Short mmCIF file of C-alpha atoms in Angstrom, two decimals:
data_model
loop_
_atom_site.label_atom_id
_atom_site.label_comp_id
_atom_site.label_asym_id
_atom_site.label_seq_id
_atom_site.Cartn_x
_atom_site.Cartn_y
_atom_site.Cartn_z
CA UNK A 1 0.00 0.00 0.00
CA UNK A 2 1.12 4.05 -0.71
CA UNK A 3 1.45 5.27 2.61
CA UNK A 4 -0.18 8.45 0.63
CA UNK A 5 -3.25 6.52 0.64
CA UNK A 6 -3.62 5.11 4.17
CA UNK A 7 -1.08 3.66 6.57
CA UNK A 8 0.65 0.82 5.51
CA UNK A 9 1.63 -1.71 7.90
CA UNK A 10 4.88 -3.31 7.79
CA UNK A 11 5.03 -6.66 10.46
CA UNK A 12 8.69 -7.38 9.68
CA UNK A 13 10.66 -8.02 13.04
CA UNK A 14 13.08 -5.46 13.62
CA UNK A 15 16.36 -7.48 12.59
CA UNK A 16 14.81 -8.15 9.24
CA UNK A 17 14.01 -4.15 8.89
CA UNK A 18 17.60 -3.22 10.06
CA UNK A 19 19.33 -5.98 7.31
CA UNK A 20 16.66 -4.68 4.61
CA UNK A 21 14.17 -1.89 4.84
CA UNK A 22 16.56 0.24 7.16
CA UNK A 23 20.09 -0.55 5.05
CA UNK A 24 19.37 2.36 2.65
CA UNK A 25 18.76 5.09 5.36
CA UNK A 26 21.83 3.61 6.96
CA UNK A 27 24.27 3.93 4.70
CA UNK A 28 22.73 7.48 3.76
CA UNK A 29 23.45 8.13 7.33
CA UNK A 30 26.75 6.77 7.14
CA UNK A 31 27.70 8.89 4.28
CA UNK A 32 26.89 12.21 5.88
CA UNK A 33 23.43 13.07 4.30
CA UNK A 34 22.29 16.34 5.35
CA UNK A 35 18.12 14.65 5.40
CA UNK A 36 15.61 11.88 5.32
CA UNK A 37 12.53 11.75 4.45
CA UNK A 38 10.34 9.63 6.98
CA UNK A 39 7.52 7.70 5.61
CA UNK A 40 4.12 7.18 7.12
CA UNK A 41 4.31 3.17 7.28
CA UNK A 42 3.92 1.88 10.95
CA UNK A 43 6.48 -0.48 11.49
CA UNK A 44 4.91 -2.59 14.15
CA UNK A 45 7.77 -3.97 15.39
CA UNK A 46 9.07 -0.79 16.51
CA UNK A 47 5.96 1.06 17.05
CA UNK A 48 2.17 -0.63 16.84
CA UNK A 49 0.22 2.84 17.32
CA UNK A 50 1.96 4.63 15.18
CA UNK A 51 3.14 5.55 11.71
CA UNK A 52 6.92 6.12 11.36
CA UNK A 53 6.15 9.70 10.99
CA UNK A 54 4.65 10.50 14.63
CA UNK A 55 6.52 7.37 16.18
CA UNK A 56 8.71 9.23 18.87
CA UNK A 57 10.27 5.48 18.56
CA UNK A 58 11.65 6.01 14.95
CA UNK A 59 12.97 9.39 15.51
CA UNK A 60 14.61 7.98 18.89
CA UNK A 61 16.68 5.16 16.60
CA UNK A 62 17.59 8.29 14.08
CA UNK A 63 19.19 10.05 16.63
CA UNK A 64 20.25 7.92 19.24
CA UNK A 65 20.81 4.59 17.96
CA UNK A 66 22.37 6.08 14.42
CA UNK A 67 23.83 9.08 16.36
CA UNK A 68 22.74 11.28 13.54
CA UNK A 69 21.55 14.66 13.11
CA UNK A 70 20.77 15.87 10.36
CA UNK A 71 16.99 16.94 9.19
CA UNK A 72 14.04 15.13 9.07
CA UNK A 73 11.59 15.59 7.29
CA UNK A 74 7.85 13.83 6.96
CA UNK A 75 5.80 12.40 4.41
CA UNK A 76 2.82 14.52 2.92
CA UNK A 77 0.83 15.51 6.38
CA UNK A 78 -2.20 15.45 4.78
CA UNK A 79 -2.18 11.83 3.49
CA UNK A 80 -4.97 9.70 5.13
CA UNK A 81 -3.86 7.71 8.55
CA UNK A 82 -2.13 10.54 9.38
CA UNK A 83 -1.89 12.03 12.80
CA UNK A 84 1.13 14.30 14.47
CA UNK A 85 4.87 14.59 13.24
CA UNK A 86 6.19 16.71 16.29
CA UNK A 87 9.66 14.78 16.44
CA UNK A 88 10.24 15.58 12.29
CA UNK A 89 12.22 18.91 11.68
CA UNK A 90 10.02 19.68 8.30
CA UNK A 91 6.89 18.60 7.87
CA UNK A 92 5.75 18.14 4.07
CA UNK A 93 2.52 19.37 3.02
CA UNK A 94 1.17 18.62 -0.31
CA UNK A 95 -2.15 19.73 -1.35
CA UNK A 96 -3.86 23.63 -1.62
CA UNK A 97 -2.32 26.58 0.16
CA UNK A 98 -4.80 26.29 2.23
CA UNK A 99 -4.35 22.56 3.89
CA UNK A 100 -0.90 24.68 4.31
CA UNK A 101 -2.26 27.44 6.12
CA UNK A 102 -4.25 25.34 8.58
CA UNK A 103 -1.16 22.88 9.45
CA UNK A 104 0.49 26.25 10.23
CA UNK A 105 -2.59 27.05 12.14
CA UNK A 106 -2.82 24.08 14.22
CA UNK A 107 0.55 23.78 15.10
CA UNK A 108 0.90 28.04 16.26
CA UNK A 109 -2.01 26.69 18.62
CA UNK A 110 -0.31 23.73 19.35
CA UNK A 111 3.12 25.39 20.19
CA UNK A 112 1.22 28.38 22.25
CA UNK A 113 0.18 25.52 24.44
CA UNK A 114 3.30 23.72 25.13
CA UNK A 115 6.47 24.98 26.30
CA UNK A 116 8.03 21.44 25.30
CA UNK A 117 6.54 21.95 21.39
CA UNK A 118 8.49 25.66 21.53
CA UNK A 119 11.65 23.64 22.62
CA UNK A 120 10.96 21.41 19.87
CA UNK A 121 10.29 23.70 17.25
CA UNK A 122 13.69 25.72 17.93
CA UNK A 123 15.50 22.37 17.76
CA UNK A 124 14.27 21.75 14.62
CA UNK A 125 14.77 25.37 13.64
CA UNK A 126 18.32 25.35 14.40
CA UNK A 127 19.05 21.78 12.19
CA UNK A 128 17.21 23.73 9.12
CA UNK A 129 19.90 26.76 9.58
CA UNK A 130 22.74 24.12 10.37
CA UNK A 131 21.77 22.62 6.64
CA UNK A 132 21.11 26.19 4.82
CA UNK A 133 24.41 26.97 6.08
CA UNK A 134 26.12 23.93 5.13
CA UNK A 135 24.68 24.24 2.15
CA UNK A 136 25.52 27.93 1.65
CA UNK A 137 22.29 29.21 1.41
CA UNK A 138 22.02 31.70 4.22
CA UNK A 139 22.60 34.73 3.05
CA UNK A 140 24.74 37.44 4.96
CA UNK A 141 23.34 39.06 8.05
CA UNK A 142 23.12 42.47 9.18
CA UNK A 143 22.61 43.55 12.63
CA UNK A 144 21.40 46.79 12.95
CA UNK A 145 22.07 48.78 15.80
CA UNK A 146 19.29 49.38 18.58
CA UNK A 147 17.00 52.40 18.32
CA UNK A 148 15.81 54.02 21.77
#
């Protein structure tokens, strides 16, 4: 199944994902990639509620387990099945401007109601500007001097 259309369940144990489904994303990781795209498949073996996506489990084997840090970045959030990404550093949206404008929405409500959300937010913030600077694609910055 297109974990576009609905979630996708994958019952492999977690040894079999690591030696198959996993090897790609590894050896990305190994080779420095600056991002990964994380699908909305629930890999029940790793997580049974939830697709890979919102699975704090997933993201916890990105950075911990494969001590890497780059960007991550979700599948469309408006596919079917789908239900929070708040561990992903981007979060895809596909669709109208305005499927945009209410993921903003919900999430400015989201983050004015969580302290922990704001934390997570600037983490992610700061791996985006890590990457547009790695990449060269901050431009320069001017401070201007205060006005009183």
């Amino acid at each position: 199944m297109n974990s576009d259309d609905g979630v996708a369940d994958i019952t492999r144990t977690r040894a079999q994902l690591l030696a198959g489904d996993f090897g790609p994303f590894l050896a990305a990781i190994d080779a420095d990639v600056d991002a990964v795209m994380i699908s909305h498949a629930r890999y029940t073996a790793i997580d049974k509620l939830r697709p890979a996506s919102a699975s704090p489990a997933i993201y916890k084997m990105l950075r911990d387990d494969a001590r890497w840090d780059g960007v991550a970045i979700t599948d469309a959030l408006n596919a079917p099945g789908f239900t929070t990404a708040a561990s992903a550093d981007i979060a895809l949206v596909t669709g109208t401007l305005v499927d945009a404008m209410r993921c903003r929405a919900a999430l400015a409500v989201a983050a004015s109601k969580s302290a922990v959300l704001r934390a997570r937010i600037d983490e992610a913030a700061l791996r985006v500007l890590r990457l547009k600077a790695h990449a060269d694609l901050l431009p320069a910055l001017t401070v201007a001097a205060p006005t009183d």
